[in-house]
mmCIF file of C-alpha atoms in Angstrom:
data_model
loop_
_atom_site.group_PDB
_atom_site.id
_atom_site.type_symbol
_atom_site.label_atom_id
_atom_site.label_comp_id
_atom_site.label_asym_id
_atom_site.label_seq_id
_atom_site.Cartn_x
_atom_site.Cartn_y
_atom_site.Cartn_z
ATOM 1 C CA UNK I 23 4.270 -16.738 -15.769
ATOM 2 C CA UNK I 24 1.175 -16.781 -13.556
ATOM 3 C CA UNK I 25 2.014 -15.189 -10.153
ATOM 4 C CA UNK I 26 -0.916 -16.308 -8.338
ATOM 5 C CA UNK I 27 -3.819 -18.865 -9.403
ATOM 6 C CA UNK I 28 -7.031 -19.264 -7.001
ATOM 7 C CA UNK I 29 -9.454 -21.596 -8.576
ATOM 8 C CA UNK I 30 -12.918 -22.674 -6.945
ATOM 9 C CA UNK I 31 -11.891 -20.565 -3.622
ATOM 10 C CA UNK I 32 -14.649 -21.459 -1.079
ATOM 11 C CA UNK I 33 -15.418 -20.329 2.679
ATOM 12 C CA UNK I 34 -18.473 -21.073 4.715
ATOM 13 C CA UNK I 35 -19.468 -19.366 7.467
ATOM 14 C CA UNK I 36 -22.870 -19.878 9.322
ATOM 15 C CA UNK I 37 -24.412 -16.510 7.665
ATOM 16 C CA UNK I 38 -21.903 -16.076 4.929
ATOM 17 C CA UNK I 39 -20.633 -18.452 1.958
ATOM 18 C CA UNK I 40 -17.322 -17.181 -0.001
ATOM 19 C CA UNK I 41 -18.193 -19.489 -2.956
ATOM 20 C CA UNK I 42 -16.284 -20.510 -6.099
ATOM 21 C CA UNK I 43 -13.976 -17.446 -6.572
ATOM 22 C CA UNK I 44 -11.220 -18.530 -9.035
ATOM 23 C CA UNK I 45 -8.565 -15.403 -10.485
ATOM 24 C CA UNK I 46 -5.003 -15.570 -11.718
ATOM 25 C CA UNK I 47 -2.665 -12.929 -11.733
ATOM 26 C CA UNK I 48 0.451 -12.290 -14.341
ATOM 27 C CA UNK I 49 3.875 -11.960 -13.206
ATOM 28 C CA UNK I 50 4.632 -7.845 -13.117
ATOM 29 C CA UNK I 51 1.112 -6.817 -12.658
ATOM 30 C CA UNK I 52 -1.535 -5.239 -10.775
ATOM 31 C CA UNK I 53 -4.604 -6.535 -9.642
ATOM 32 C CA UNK I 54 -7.298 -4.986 -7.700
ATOM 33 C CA UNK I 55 -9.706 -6.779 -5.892
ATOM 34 C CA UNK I 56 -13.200 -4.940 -5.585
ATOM 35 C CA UNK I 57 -16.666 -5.492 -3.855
ATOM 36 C CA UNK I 58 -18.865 -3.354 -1.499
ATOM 37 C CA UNK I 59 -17.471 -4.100 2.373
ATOM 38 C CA UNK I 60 -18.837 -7.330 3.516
ATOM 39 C CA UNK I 61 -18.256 -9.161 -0.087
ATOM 40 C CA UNK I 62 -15.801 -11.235 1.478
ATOM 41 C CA UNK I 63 -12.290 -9.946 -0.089
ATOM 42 C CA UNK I 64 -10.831 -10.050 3.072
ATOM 43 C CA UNK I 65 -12.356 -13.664 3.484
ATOM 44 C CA UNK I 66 -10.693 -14.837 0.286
ATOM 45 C CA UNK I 67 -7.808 -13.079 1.057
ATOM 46 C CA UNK I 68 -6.605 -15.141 4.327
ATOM 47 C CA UNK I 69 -8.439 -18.424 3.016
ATOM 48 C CA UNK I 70 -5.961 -18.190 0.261
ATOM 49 C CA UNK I 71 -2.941 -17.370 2.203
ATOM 50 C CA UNK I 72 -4.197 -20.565 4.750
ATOM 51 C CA UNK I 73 -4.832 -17.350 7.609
ATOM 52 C CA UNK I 74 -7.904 -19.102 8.046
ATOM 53 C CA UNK I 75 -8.870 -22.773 6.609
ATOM 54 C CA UNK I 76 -10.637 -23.108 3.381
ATOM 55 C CA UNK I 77 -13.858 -25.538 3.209
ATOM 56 C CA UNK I 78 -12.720 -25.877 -0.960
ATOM 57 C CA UNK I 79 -10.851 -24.740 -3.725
ATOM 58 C CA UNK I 80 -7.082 -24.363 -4.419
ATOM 59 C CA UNK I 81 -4.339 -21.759 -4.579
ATOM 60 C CA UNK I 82 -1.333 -22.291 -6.453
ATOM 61 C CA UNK I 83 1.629 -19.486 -5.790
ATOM 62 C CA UNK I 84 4.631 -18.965 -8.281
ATOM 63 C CA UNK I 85 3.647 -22.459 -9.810
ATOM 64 C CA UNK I 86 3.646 -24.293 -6.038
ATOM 65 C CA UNK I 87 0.391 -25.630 -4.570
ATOM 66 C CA UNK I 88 -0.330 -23.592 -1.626
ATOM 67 C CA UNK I 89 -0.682 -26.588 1.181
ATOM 68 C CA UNK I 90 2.386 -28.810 0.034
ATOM 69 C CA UNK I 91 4.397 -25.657 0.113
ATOM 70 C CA UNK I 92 3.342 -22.708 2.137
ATOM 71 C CA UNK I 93 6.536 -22.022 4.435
ATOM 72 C CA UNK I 94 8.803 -22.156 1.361
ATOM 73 C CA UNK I 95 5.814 -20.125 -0.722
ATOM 74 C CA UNK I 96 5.609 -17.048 2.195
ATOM 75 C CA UNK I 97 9.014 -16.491 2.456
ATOM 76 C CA UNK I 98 8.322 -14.672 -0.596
ATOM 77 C CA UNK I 99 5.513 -12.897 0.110
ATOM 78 C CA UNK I 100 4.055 -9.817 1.673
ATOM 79 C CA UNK I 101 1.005 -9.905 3.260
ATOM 80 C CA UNK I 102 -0.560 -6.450 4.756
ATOM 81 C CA UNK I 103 -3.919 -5.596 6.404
ATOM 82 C CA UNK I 104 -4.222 -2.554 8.642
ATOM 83 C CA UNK I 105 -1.272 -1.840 11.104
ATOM 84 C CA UNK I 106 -0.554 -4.738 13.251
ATOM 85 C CA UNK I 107 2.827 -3.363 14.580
ATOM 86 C CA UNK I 108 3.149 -3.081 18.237
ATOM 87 C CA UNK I 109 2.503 0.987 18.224
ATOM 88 C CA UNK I 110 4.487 1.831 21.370
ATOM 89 C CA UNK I 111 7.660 -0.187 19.594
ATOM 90 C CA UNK I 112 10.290 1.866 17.850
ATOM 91 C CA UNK I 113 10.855 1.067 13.936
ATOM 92 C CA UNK I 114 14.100 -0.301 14.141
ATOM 93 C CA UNK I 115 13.095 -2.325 17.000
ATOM 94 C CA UNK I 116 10.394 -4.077 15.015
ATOM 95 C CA UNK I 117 12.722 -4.597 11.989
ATOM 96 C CA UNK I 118 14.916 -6.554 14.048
ATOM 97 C CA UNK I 119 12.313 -8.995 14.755
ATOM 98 C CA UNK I 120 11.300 -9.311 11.348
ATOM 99 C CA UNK I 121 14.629 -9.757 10.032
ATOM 100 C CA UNK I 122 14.704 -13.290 11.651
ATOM 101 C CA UNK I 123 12.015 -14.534 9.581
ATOM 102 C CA UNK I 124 13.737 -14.005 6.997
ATOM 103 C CA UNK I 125 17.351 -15.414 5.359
ATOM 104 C CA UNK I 126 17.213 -13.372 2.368
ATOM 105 C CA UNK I 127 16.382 -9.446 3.816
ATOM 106 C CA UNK I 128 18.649 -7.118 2.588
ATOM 107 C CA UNK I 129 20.066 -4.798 4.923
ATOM 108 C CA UNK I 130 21.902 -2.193 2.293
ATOM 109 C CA UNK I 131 18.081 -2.431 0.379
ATOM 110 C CA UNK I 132 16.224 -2.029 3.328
ATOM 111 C CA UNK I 133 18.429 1.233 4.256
ATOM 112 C CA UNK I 134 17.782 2.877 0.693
ATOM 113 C CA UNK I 135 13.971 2.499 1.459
ATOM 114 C CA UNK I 136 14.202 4.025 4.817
ATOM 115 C CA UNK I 137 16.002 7.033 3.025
ATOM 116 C CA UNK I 138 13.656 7.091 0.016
ATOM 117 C CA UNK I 139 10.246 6.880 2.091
ATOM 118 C CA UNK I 140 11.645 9.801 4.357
ATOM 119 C CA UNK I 141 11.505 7.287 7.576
ATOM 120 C CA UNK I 142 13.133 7.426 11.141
ATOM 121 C CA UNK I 143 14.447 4.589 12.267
ATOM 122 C CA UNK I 144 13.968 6.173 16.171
ATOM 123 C CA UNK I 145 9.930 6.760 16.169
ATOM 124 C CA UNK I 146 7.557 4.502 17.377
ATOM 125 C CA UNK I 147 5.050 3.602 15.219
ATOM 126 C CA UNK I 148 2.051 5.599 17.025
ATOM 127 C CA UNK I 149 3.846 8.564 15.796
ATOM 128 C CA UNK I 150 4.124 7.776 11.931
ATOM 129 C CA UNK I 151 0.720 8.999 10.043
ATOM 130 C CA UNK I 152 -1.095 5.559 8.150
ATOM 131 C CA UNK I 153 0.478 6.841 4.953
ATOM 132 C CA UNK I 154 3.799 6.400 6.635
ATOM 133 C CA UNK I 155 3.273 3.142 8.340
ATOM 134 C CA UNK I 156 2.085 1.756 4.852
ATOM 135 C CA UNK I 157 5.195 2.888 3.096
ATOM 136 C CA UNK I 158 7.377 0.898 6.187
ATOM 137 C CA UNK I 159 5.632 -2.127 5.938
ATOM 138 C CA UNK I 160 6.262 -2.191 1.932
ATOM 139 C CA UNK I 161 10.330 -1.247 2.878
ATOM 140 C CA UNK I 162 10.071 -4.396 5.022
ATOM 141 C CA UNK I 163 8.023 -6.262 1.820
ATOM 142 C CA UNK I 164 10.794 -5.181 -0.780
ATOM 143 C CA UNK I 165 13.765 -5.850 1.361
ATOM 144 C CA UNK I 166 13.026 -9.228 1.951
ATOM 145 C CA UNK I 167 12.602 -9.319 -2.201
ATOM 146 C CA UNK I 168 9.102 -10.464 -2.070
ATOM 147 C CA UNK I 169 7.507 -11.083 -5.395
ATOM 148 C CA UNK I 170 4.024 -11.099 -4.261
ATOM 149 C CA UNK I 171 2.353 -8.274 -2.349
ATOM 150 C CA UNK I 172 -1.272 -8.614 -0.699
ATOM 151 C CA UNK I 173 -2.834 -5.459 0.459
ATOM 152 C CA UNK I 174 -5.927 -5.627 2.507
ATOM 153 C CA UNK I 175 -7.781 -2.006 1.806
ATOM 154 C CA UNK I 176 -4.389 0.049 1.582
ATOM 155 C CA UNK I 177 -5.714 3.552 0.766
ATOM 156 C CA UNK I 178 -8.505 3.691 2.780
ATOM 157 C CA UNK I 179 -8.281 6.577 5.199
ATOM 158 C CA UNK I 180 -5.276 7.873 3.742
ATOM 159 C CA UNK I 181 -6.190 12.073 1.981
ATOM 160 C CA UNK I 182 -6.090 12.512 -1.677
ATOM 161 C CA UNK I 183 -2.228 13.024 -1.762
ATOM 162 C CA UNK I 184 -1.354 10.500 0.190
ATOM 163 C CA UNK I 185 -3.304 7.861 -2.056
ATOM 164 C CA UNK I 186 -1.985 9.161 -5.263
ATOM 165 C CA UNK I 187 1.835 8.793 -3.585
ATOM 166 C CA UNK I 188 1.171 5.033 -2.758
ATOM 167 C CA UNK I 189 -0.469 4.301 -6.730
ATOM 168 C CA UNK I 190 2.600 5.956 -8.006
ATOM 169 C CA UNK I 191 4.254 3.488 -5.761
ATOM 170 C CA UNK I 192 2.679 0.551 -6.514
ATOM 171 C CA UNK I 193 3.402 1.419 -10.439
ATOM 172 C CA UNK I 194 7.711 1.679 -9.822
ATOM 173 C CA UNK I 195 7.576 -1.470 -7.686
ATOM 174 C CA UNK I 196 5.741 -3.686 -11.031
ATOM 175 C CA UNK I 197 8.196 -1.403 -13.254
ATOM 176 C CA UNK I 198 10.885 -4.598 -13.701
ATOM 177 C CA UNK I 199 8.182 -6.936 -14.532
ATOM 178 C CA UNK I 200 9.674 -9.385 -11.658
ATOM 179 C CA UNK I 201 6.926 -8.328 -8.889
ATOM 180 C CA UNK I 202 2.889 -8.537 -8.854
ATOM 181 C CA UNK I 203 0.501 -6.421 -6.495
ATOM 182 C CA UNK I 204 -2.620 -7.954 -5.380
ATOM 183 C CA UNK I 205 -4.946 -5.219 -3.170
ATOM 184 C CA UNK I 206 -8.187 -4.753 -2.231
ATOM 185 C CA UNK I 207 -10.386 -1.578 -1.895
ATOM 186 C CA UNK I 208 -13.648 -0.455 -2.627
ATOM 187 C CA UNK I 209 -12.449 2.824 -3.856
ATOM 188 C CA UNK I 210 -12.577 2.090 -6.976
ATOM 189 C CA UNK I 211 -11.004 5.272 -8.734
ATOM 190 C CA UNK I 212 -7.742 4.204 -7.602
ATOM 191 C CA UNK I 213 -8.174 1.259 -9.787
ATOM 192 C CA UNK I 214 -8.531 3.672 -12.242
ATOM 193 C CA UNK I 215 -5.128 4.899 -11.936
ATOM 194 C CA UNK I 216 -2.904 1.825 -11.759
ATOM 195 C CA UNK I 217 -4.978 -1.938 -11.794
ATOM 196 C CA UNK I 218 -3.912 -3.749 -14.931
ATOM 197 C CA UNK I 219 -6.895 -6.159 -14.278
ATOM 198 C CA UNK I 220 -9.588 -6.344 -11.695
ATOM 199 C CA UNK I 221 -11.899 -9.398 -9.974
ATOM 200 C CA UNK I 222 -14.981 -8.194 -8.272
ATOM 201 C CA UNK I 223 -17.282 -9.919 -5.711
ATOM 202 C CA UNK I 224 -20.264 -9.425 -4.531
ATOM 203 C CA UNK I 225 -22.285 -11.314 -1.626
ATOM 204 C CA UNK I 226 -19.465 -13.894 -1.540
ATOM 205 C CA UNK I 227 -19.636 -14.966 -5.916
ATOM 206 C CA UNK I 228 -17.461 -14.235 -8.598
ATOM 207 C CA UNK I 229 -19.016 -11.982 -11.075
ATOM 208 C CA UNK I 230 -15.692 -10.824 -12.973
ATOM 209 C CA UNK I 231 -11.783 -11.160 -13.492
ATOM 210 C CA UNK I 232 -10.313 -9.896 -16.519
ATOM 211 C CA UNK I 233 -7.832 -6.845 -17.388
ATOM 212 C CA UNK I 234 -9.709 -3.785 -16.885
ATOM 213 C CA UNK I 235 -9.931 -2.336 -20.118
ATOM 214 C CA UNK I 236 -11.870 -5.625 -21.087
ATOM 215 C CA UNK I 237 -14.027 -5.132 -18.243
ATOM 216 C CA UNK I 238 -15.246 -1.680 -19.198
ATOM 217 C CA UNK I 239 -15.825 -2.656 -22.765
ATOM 218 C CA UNK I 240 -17.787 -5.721 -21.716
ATOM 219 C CA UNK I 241 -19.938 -3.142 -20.121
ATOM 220 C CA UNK I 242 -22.657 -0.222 -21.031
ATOM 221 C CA UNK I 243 -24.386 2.400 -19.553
ATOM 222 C CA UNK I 244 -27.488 3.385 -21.294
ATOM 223 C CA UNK I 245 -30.215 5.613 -20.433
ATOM 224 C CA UNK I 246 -33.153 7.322 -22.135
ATOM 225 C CA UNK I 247 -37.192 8.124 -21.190
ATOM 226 C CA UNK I 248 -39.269 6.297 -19.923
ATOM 227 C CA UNK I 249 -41.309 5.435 -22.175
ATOM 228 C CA UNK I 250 -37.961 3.813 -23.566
ATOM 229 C CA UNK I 251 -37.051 1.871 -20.878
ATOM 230 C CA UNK I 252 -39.974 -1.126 -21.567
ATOM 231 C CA UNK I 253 -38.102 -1.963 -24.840
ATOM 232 C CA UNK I 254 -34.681 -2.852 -22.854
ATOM 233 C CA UNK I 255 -35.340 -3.319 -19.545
ATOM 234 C CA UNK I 256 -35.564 -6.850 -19.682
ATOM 235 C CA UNK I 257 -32.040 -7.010 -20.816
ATOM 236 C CA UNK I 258 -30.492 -4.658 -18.100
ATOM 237 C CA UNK I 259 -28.708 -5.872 -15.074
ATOM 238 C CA UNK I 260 -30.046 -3.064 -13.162
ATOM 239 C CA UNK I 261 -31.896 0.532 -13.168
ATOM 240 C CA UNK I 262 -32.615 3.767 -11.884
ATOM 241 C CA UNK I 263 -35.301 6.205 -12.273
ATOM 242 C CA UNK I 264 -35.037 9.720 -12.499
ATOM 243 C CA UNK I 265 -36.660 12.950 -13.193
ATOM 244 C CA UNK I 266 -35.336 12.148 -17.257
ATOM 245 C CA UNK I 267 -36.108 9.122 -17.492
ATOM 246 C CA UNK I 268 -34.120 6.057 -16.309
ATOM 247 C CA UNK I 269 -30.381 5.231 -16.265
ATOM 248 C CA UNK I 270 -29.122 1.411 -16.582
ATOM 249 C CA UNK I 271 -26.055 -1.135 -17.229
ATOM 250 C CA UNK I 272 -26.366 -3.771 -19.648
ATOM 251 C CA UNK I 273 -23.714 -5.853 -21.105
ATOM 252 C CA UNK I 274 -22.162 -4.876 -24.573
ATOM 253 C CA UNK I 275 -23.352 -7.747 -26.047
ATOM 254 C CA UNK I 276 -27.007 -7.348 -25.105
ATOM 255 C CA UNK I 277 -26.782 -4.071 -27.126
ATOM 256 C CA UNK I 278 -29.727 -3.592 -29.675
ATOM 257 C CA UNK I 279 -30.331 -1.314 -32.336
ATOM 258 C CA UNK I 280 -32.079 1.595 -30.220
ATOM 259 C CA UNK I 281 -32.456 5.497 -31.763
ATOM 260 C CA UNK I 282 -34.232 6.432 -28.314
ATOM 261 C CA UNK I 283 -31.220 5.085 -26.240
ATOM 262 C CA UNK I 284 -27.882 7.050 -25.292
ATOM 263 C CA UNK I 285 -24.841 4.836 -24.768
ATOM 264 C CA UNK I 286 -21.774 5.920 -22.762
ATOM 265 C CA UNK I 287 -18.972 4.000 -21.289
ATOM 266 C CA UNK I 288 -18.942 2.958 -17.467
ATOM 267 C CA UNK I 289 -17.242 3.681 -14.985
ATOM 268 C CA UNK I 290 -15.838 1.130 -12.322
ATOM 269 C CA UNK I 291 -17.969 2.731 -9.673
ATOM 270 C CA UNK I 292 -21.084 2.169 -12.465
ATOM 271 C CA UNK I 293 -20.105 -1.554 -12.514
ATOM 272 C CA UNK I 294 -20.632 -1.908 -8.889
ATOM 273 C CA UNK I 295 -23.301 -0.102 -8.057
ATOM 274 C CA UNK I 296 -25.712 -1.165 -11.023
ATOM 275 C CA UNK I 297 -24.529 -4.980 -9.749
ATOM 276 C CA UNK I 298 -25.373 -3.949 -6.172
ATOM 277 C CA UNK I 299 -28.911 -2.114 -7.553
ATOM 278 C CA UNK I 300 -29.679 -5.744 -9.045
ATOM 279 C CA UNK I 301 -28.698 -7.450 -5.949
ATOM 280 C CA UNK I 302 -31.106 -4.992 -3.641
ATOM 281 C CA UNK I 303 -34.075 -5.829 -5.884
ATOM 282 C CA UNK I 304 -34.070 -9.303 -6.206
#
């Protein structure tokens, strides 16, 4: 079953232009969404969930066009970017609210997370650190059963520890197979750890969306002298010079017989920057 399906996804704004992203996502799987900051995730991520209006494109969630059916369609999602909780409001104050927006939250559910997460119903939410106020606002996301989560840039500013503890998360909640995890970042060694597939953007286009281990074998890095750099460089997306020689990523395919060449895997980080080397030179 396809969780989520965004096909043609287009935004324009007078100095920007979100054009033509299209990505589906499994049932029971990760996705991370990747660009440099400004690439326009977050744009594509509120003109899919109708946050802001689209100027094209579609979005079909758990099979149901987005416009014909987007109350029924969010009751069953989580959407999260940044902390927009009132700070100087206690937790359980907040959950009450949110409770009303939803018929199906689970109060005994909701009560194992608190316990499990290590969270006080009696702070405010000024006084919980980010990692903390992440981990409430995905108690509130899995007691309401929602089969969709959207994260907006979850780990950034959280430490090394505190990252690894929300991955780790992200893997249990996908464990049943019944919920999918959509999230954004430009730290891309967290997709390392847990993305099953990843789309990437850059300036506003598509330039991938497939599982990640197909993504790093459609990929090369290659590097050699310089006097071997004339008899590939036409083929490369992108290069860099160095005191050896040259560096560059080319695509597997474009791969010619080459004894002067070294070929290595890349990593996601390689991906983007080589694509964002190409983009500063044209």
């Amino acid at each position: 079953m396809t969780m989520l399906k965004v096909k043609n996804l287009r935004k324009e704004y007078p100095k920007f232009l979100l054009n033509d992203v299209s990505f589906d996502i499994p049932k029971g799987y990760i996705m991370g969404f990747i660009g440099e900051n400004g690439a326009g995730k977050t744009t594509t991520l509120k003109a899919m969930l109708n946050i802001i209006s689209r100027d094209g494109g579609s979005v079909e969630i758990f099979g149901k066009n987005m416009d014909e059916n987007e109350l029924d369609i969010k009751k069953d999602i989580a959407f999260m970017a940044g902390n927009s909780f009132y700070p100087k409001r206690k937790i359980k104050e907040i959950t009450k609210v949110f409770k009303r927006f939803y018929s199906n939250f689970d109060d005994n559910l909701y009560q194992q997370f608190l316990q499990k997460f290590d969270l006080d119903e009696e702070k405010k939410i000024d006084e919980l650190s980010q990692g903390m106020s992440l981990k409430y606002s995905i108690a509130l996301a899995l007691s309401h059963h929602a089969k969709l989560i959207i994260l907006d840039e979850p780990t950034s500013g959280l430490d090394p520890v505190a990252r690894d503890s929300l991955l780790e998360l992200f893997q249990n909640i996908i464990e049943d197979g019944e919920v999918s995890i959509l999230f954004s970042t430009h730290i891309t060694s967290d997709l390392e750890k847990c993305a099953d597939y990843i789309t990437f953007i850059q300036h506003g286009q598509m330039i991938e969306s497939l599982p990640k281990e197909d993504l790093i074998e459609k990929y090369r890095l290659v590097n050699g002298s310089l006097n071997a750099l004339d008899s590939i460089q036409s083929d490369l997306i992108s290069f860099k010079k160095n005191a050896f020689g040259f560096t560059g990523l080319i695509k597997t395919n474009q791969l010619k017989e080459n004894n002067k060449i070294k070929i290595g895997a890349p990593s996601l980080d390689d991906i983007m920057i080589y694509y964002a080397e190409r983009g500063a030179t044209l």
